[in-house]
Amino acid sequence: SSNLSDERLSELAELAEIVADEHCPQGRVEPEEIARANELTFNYGRYRDYFDGLLEHKSGRFHIYCNLDRVEYPESGRAHFTMAHELGHYFIDEHRNALMAGAAPSHPSFCEHESKLLVEMEADHFASNLLMPEGRFRKVCERKRVGLGSILELTKLFGTSITSTALRYTKLDIVPCAIFKWSNNGKLQWRWMSTDTFRARFGSTVQLATELPSDSPTAKAMRGESPPSGSYFEAGTTVSAWFRKVWDNSYRNDIMIEQSIALGRFGTLSFLYPDRGNYTFSADRWHGLNK
């Protein structure tokens, strides 16, 4: 998944939850409030495509720049995530100390899981846990149905972007599922599978949206069609349409629900989950066939 050890991931998650509980124990976590409480100044400006956010250390003070050309407006989920990401660089000791010592320059951040740099991945993980603390997130999920509809409700509740919310939903194994993030040219940017989906060992996935049926929710969202109702497309699909090692007539070719939403300039997101809530083939059946 990433080069970060489980130990490091849980350490960062714990740090983020402590910060969230200390500053925003109830309701939504507001990164601006946390910045003010810690005497970090910040501003929203237009910096073209140079970065999403930037944390600068100058004469003993920290300042966050948030780029409206990339995050759209100060209340957007993407802006919240960017602010939370920069707070990560501040609260993670190693990052802050490197900035203060001048050992690390103020580096431009691209948030939303776009960067493969270790420090950026750490700040993304911190941001995700800060804005969507696990306990609060799970509690809300218990009361909601499965899928993108709930994820969209969660984005409003937590003030987060669709992408970061869907990723959190998948990483917390709320249900067996997988998400695919496509760029506007139809290439797969990244994907993430819940534990159950990963363990199903379906093998490699499609890499280009053109490999999917032209009437699929993903293809429709990418073409910029208008969803019949609500903000996303939904239809049945199969494991074999998405995973190359599962054949059409394989007993593992479960029926999946495919939901897809266009994210404007940020591409398209596809969300998949088994129609029955779980994969129908079990380990016993698998061993039975292999005897």
Short mmCIF file of C-alpha atoms in Angstrom, two decimals:
data_model
loop_
_atom_site.label_atom_id
_atom_site.label_comp_id
_atom_site.label_asym_id
_atom_site.label_seq_id
_atom_site.Cartn_x
_atom_site.Cartn_y
_atom_site.Cartn_z
CA SER A 1 0.00 0.00 0.00
CA SER A 2 2.57 2.60 1.03
CA ASN A 3 6.13 2.70 2.34
CA LEU A 4 4.89 3.76 5.76
CA SER A 5 5.04 1.10 8.45
CA ASP A 6 1.83 0.18 10.29
CA GLU A 7 3.49 1.45 13.44
CA ARG A 8 4.15 4.85 11.87
CA LEU A 9 0.64 5.04 10.44
CA SER A 10 -0.97 4.39 13.82
CA GLU A 11 1.38 6.86 15.50
CA LEU A 12 0.31 9.59 13.05
CA ALA A 13 -3.36 8.63 13.39
CA GLU A 14 -3.12 8.87 17.17
CA LEU A 15 -1.44 12.26 16.98
CA ALA A 16 -4.16 13.55 14.63
CA GLU A 17 -6.96 12.26 16.88
CA ILE A 18 -5.39 13.93 19.93
CA VAL A 19 -5.27 17.26 18.06
CA ALA A 20 -8.88 16.81 16.85
CA ASP A 21 -10.19 15.95 20.32
CA GLU A 22 -8.31 18.77 21.98
CA HIS A 23 -9.45 21.53 19.62
CA CYS A 24 -12.74 20.26 18.17
CA PRO A 25 -14.10 17.59 20.51
CA GLN A 26 -17.65 17.92 19.14
CA GLY A 27 -18.98 18.14 15.61
CA ARG A 28 -16.85 19.01 12.64
CA VAL A 29 -13.09 19.45 12.92
CA GLU A 30 -12.17 22.95 11.68
CA PRO A 31 -8.52 23.27 10.54
CA GLU A 32 -8.67 27.08 10.66
CA GLU A 33 -9.60 27.01 14.36
CA ILE A 34 -6.71 24.66 15.08
CA ALA A 35 -4.30 26.92 13.16
CA ARG A 36 -5.44 30.01 15.11
CA ALA A 37 -5.22 28.21 18.45
CA ASN A 38 -1.60 27.34 17.66
CA GLU A 39 -0.76 30.83 16.39
CA LEU A 40 -0.30 29.76 12.80
CA THR A 41 -1.29 32.46 10.34
CA PHE A 42 -2.77 31.51 6.98
CA ASN A 43 -4.11 33.02 3.80
CA TYR A 44 -5.94 31.96 0.68
CA GLY A 45 -4.45 33.24 -2.56
CA ARG A 46 -4.06 32.40 -6.22
CA TYR A 47 -0.79 30.65 -7.04
CA ARG A 48 -1.72 28.93 -10.32
CA ASP A 49 -0.76 25.23 -10.34
CA TYR A 50 2.36 25.51 -8.18
CA PHE A 51 0.96 23.81 -5.09
CA ASP A 52 -2.21 23.05 -3.11
CA GLY A 53 -0.74 24.30 0.13
CA LEU A 54 2.55 25.45 1.60
CA LEU A 55 3.79 25.75 5.18
CA GLU A 56 6.48 28.37 5.66
CA HIS A 57 8.64 29.03 8.69
CA LYS A 58 10.00 32.55 8.99
CA SER A 59 11.54 34.28 12.01
CA GLY A 60 9.98 31.91 14.50
CA ARG A 61 6.49 31.93 12.97
CA PHE A 62 4.57 29.54 10.79
CA HIS A 63 2.33 30.56 7.91
CA ILE A 64 0.11 28.43 5.67
CA TYR A 65 -0.58 29.40 2.06
CA CYS A 66 -3.67 27.78 0.55
CA ASN A 67 -4.00 27.97 -3.23
CA LEU A 68 -7.49 28.86 -4.48
CA ASP A 69 -6.48 28.02 -8.05
CA ARG A 70 -6.29 24.39 -6.92
CA VAL A 71 -8.70 24.13 -3.97
CA GLU A 72 -11.42 26.33 -5.50
CA TYR A 73 -12.81 28.16 -2.44
CA PRO A 74 -11.93 28.39 1.30
CA GLU A 75 -14.86 26.24 2.49
CA SER A 76 -14.35 23.43 -0.04
CA GLY A 77 -13.52 19.94 1.15
CA ARG A 78 -10.27 20.18 -0.77
CA ALA A 79 -9.33 23.42 1.03
CA HIS A 80 -10.10 21.81 4.40
CA PHE A 81 -7.94 18.84 3.47
CA THR A 82 -5.10 21.09 2.30
CA MET A 83 -5.19 23.09 5.55
CA ALA A 84 -5.24 19.84 7.55
CA HIS A 85 -2.32 18.51 5.49
CA GLU A 86 -0.24 21.62 6.25
CA LEU A 87 -1.17 21.29 9.94
CA GLY A 88 0.26 17.79 9.62
CA HIS A 89 3.62 19.26 8.60
CA TYR A 90 3.38 21.45 11.70
CA PHE A 91 2.26 18.85 14.26
CA ILE A 92 4.49 16.00 13.06
CA ASP A 93 7.66 16.71 15.06
CA GLU A 94 10.12 15.59 12.39
CA HIS A 95 8.52 17.81 9.75
CA ARG A 96 8.28 20.89 11.98
CA ASN A 97 11.81 20.50 13.33
CA ALA A 98 13.27 20.15 9.84
CA LEU A 99 11.49 23.35 8.77
CA MET A 100 12.65 25.23 11.89
CA ALA A 101 16.21 24.03 11.51
CA GLY A 102 16.20 25.10 7.88
CA ALA A 103 17.03 21.51 6.99
CA ALA A 104 13.92 21.28 4.81
CA PRO A 105 12.80 24.14 2.61
CA SER A 106 9.14 25.15 2.64
CA HIS A 107 8.07 22.65 0.12
CA PRO A 108 4.95 22.94 -2.01
CA SER A 109 2.41 20.27 -1.14
CA PHE A 110 0.04 18.48 -3.48
CA CYS A 111 -2.56 16.94 -1.25
CA GLU A 112 -5.33 14.43 -1.77
CA HIS A 113 -2.99 11.46 -2.07
CA GLU A 114 -1.38 12.68 -5.29
CA SER A 115 2.19 12.62 -4.03
CA LYS A 116 4.48 9.61 -3.57
CA LEU A 117 6.88 11.50 -1.30
CA LEU A 118 7.05 10.02 2.19
CA VAL A 119 6.58 13.33 4.03
CA GLU A 120 3.56 14.14 1.86
CA MET A 121 2.04 10.71 2.47
CA GLU A 122 2.53 11.23 6.20
CA ALA A 123 0.83 14.64 6.08
CA ASP A 124 -2.05 13.18 4.01
CA HIS A 125 -2.53 10.40 6.54
CA PHE A 126 -2.50 12.93 9.39
CA ALA A 127 -5.05 15.13 7.56
CA SER A 128 -7.38 12.22 6.92
CA ASN A 129 -7.34 11.19 10.60
CA LEU A 130 -7.64 14.78 11.79
CA LEU A 131 -10.73 15.58 9.72
CA MET A 132 -12.35 12.15 9.97
CA PRO A 133 -11.42 10.69 13.36
CA GLU A 134 -12.02 6.94 13.23
CA GLY A 135 -14.48 6.70 16.13
CA ARG A 136 -16.68 9.54 14.87
CA PHE A 137 -16.51 8.30 11.29
CA ARG A 138 -17.48 4.70 12.09
CA LYS A 139 -20.36 5.83 14.28
CA VAL A 140 -21.95 7.78 11.44
CA CYS A 141 -21.33 4.94 8.94
CA GLU A 142 -23.27 2.49 11.12
CA ARG A 143 -26.43 4.45 10.43
CA LYS A 144 -26.00 4.73 6.69
CA ARG A 145 -26.56 2.48 3.68
CA VAL A 146 -23.62 1.32 1.61
CA GLY A 147 -22.05 3.30 -1.20
CA LEU A 148 -21.44 6.67 -2.78
CA GLY A 149 -24.69 8.17 -1.50
CA SER A 150 -23.44 7.75 2.06
CA ILE A 151 -19.96 8.92 1.14
CA LEU A 152 -21.47 12.15 -0.23
CA GLU A 153 -23.41 12.65 3.02
CA LEU A 154 -20.20 12.05 4.97
CA THR A 155 -18.38 14.72 2.92
CA LYS A 156 -20.99 17.29 4.00
CA LEU A 157 -20.85 16.18 7.60
CA PHE A 158 -17.05 16.17 7.93
CA GLY A 159 -16.35 19.02 5.50
CA THR A 160 -14.09 16.81 3.41
CA SER A 161 -13.64 16.16 -0.29
CA ILE A 162 -15.27 13.23 -2.04
CA THR A 163 -11.92 11.61 -2.78
CA SER A 164 -10.53 11.76 0.75
CA THR A 165 -13.85 10.59 2.23
CA ALA A 166 -14.15 7.63 -0.16
CA LEU A 167 -10.57 6.67 0.62
CA ARG A 168 -11.18 6.84 4.37
CA TYR A 169 -14.34 4.73 3.95
CA THR A 170 -12.37 2.10 2.03
CA LYS A 171 -9.32 2.08 4.30
CA LEU A 172 -11.48 1.66 7.41
CA ASP A 173 -13.08 -1.44 5.84
CA ILE A 174 -16.59 -0.10 6.41
CA VAL A 175 -17.74 -2.62 3.74
CA PRO A 176 -15.93 -4.82 1.21
CA CYS A 177 -15.23 -2.40 -1.64
CA ALA A 178 -12.70 -0.82 -3.97
CA ILE A 179 -12.21 2.70 -5.30
CA PHE A 180 -10.60 3.76 -8.57
CA LYS A 181 -9.46 7.31 -9.28
CA TRP A 182 -9.23 8.27 -12.98
CA SER A 183 -7.61 11.29 -14.56
CA ASN A 184 -9.59 13.17 -17.19
CA ASN A 185 -7.61 11.49 -19.98
CA GLY A 186 -9.00 8.12 -18.89
CA LYS A 187 -5.92 6.72 -17.17
CA LEU A 188 -6.10 5.07 -13.78
CA GLN A 189 -4.29 7.34 -11.28
CA TRP A 190 -4.60 5.01 -8.32
CA ARG A 191 -6.89 2.49 -6.70
CA TRP A 192 -7.49 1.26 -3.20
CA MET A 193 -9.12 -1.94 -2.01
CA SER A 194 -10.69 -2.77 1.34
CA THR A 195 -9.05 -5.69 3.15
CA ASP A 196 -11.68 -8.21 1.96
CA THR A 197 -11.30 -7.14 -1.65
CA PHE A 198 -7.51 -7.27 -1.41
CA ARG A 199 -7.64 -10.75 0.15
CA ALA A 200 -9.92 -11.98 -2.63
CA ARG A 201 -6.80 -11.82 -4.86
CA PHE A 202 -8.63 -10.83 -8.01
CA GLY A 203 -5.31 -9.83 -9.57
CA SER A 204 -4.49 -6.79 -11.65
CA THR A 205 -7.18 -4.29 -12.57
CA VAL A 206 -8.09 -2.34 -15.68
CA GLN A 207 -5.72 0.59 -16.23
CA LEU A 208 -7.68 2.56 -18.82
CA ALA A 209 -11.31 3.62 -18.68
CA THR A 210 -11.64 2.51 -22.32
CA GLU A 211 -11.32 -1.10 -21.11
CA LEU A 212 -14.70 -0.73 -19.39
CA PRO A 213 -18.03 -1.09 -21.23
CA SER A 214 -19.08 2.16 -22.90
CA ASP A 215 -22.42 2.15 -21.08
CA SER A 216 -20.80 1.67 -17.65
CA PRO A 217 -21.30 4.30 -14.92
CA THR A 218 -17.59 5.16 -15.14
CA ALA A 219 -17.69 5.70 -18.91
CA LYS A 220 -20.80 7.88 -18.59
CA ALA A 221 -19.30 9.99 -15.79
CA MET A 222 -16.10 10.45 -17.80
CA ARG A 223 -18.07 11.58 -20.85
CA GLY A 224 -19.68 14.28 -18.71
CA GLU A 225 -23.21 12.91 -19.07
CA SER A 226 -25.80 13.97 -16.46
CA PRO A 227 -26.74 11.28 -13.95
CA PRO A 228 -30.48 10.46 -14.11
CA SER A 229 -30.93 11.18 -10.43
CA GLY A 230 -28.60 12.66 -7.87
CA SER A 231 -24.96 13.24 -8.61
CA TYR A 232 -23.60 9.84 -9.60
CA PHE A 233 -24.22 6.95 -11.98
CA GLU A 234 -24.96 3.44 -10.75
CA ALA A 235 -25.34 0.03 -12.42
CA GLY A 236 -24.52 -3.61 -11.91
CA THR A 237 -21.15 -4.89 -13.12
CA THR A 238 -19.00 -7.96 -12.55
CA VAL A 239 -15.63 -8.66 -10.98
CA SER A 240 -14.33 -9.75 -14.41
CA ALA A 241 -15.12 -6.35 -15.95
CA TRP A 242 -12.61 -4.77 -13.54
CA PHE A 243 -10.12 -7.49 -12.63
CA ARG A 244 -8.16 -9.13 -15.42
CA LYS A 245 -7.51 -12.49 -13.77
CA VAL A 246 -11.16 -13.34 -13.15
CA TRP A 247 -12.86 -14.90 -16.20
CA ASP A 248 -16.50 -14.33 -17.12
CA ASN A 249 -17.44 -17.92 -16.28
CA SER A 250 -15.39 -18.15 -13.08
CA TYR A 251 -17.22 -18.96 -9.85
CA ARG A 252 -15.44 -15.91 -8.43
CA ASN A 253 -17.07 -13.58 -10.92
CA ASP A 254 -19.44 -11.98 -8.42
CA ILE A 255 -21.99 -9.33 -9.30
CA MET A 256 -20.78 -5.91 -8.15
CA ILE A 257 -22.47 -2.54 -7.88
CA GLU A 258 -20.51 0.13 -9.75
CA GLN A 259 -21.06 3.78 -8.83
CA SER A 260 -19.20 6.63 -10.47
CA ILE A 261 -19.04 10.39 -10.01
CA ALA A 262 -17.32 13.10 -12.05
CA LEU A 263 -14.99 15.35 -10.02
CA GLY A 264 -14.64 18.09 -12.64
CA ARG A 265 -11.00 18.96 -13.24
CA PHE A 266 -9.95 16.35 -10.69
CA GLY A 267 -11.10 13.43 -12.82
CA THR A 268 -13.58 10.71 -11.98
CA LEU A 269 -14.06 8.39 -9.01
CA SER A 270 -15.49 4.86 -9.24
CA PHE A 271 -16.75 2.93 -6.23
CA LEU A 272 -17.37 -0.84 -6.36
CA TYR A 273 -18.91 -3.17 -3.82
CA PRO A 274 -20.36 -6.70 -3.96
CA ASP A 275 -24.08 -6.76 -4.68
CA ARG A 276 -24.71 -9.13 -1.76
CA GLY A 277 -22.64 -7.13 0.68
CA ASN A 278 -19.93 -9.81 0.75
CA TYR A 279 -18.07 -11.92 -1.78
CA THR A 280 -20.08 -15.12 -2.24
CA PHE A 281 -17.17 -17.51 -2.59
CA SER A 282 -15.67 -18.41 0.76
CA ALA A 283 -12.36 -19.90 1.79
CA ASP A 284 -14.08 -23.29 2.37
CA ARG A 285 -15.45 -23.37 -1.13
CA TRP A 286 -12.03 -22.38 -2.46
CA HIS A 287 -10.37 -25.27 -0.56
CA GLY A 288 -13.15 -27.62 -1.68
CA LEU A 289 -12.35 -26.88 -5.32
CA ASN A 290 -8.64 -27.33 -4.74
CA LYS A 291 -8.72 -30.73 -3.08
#
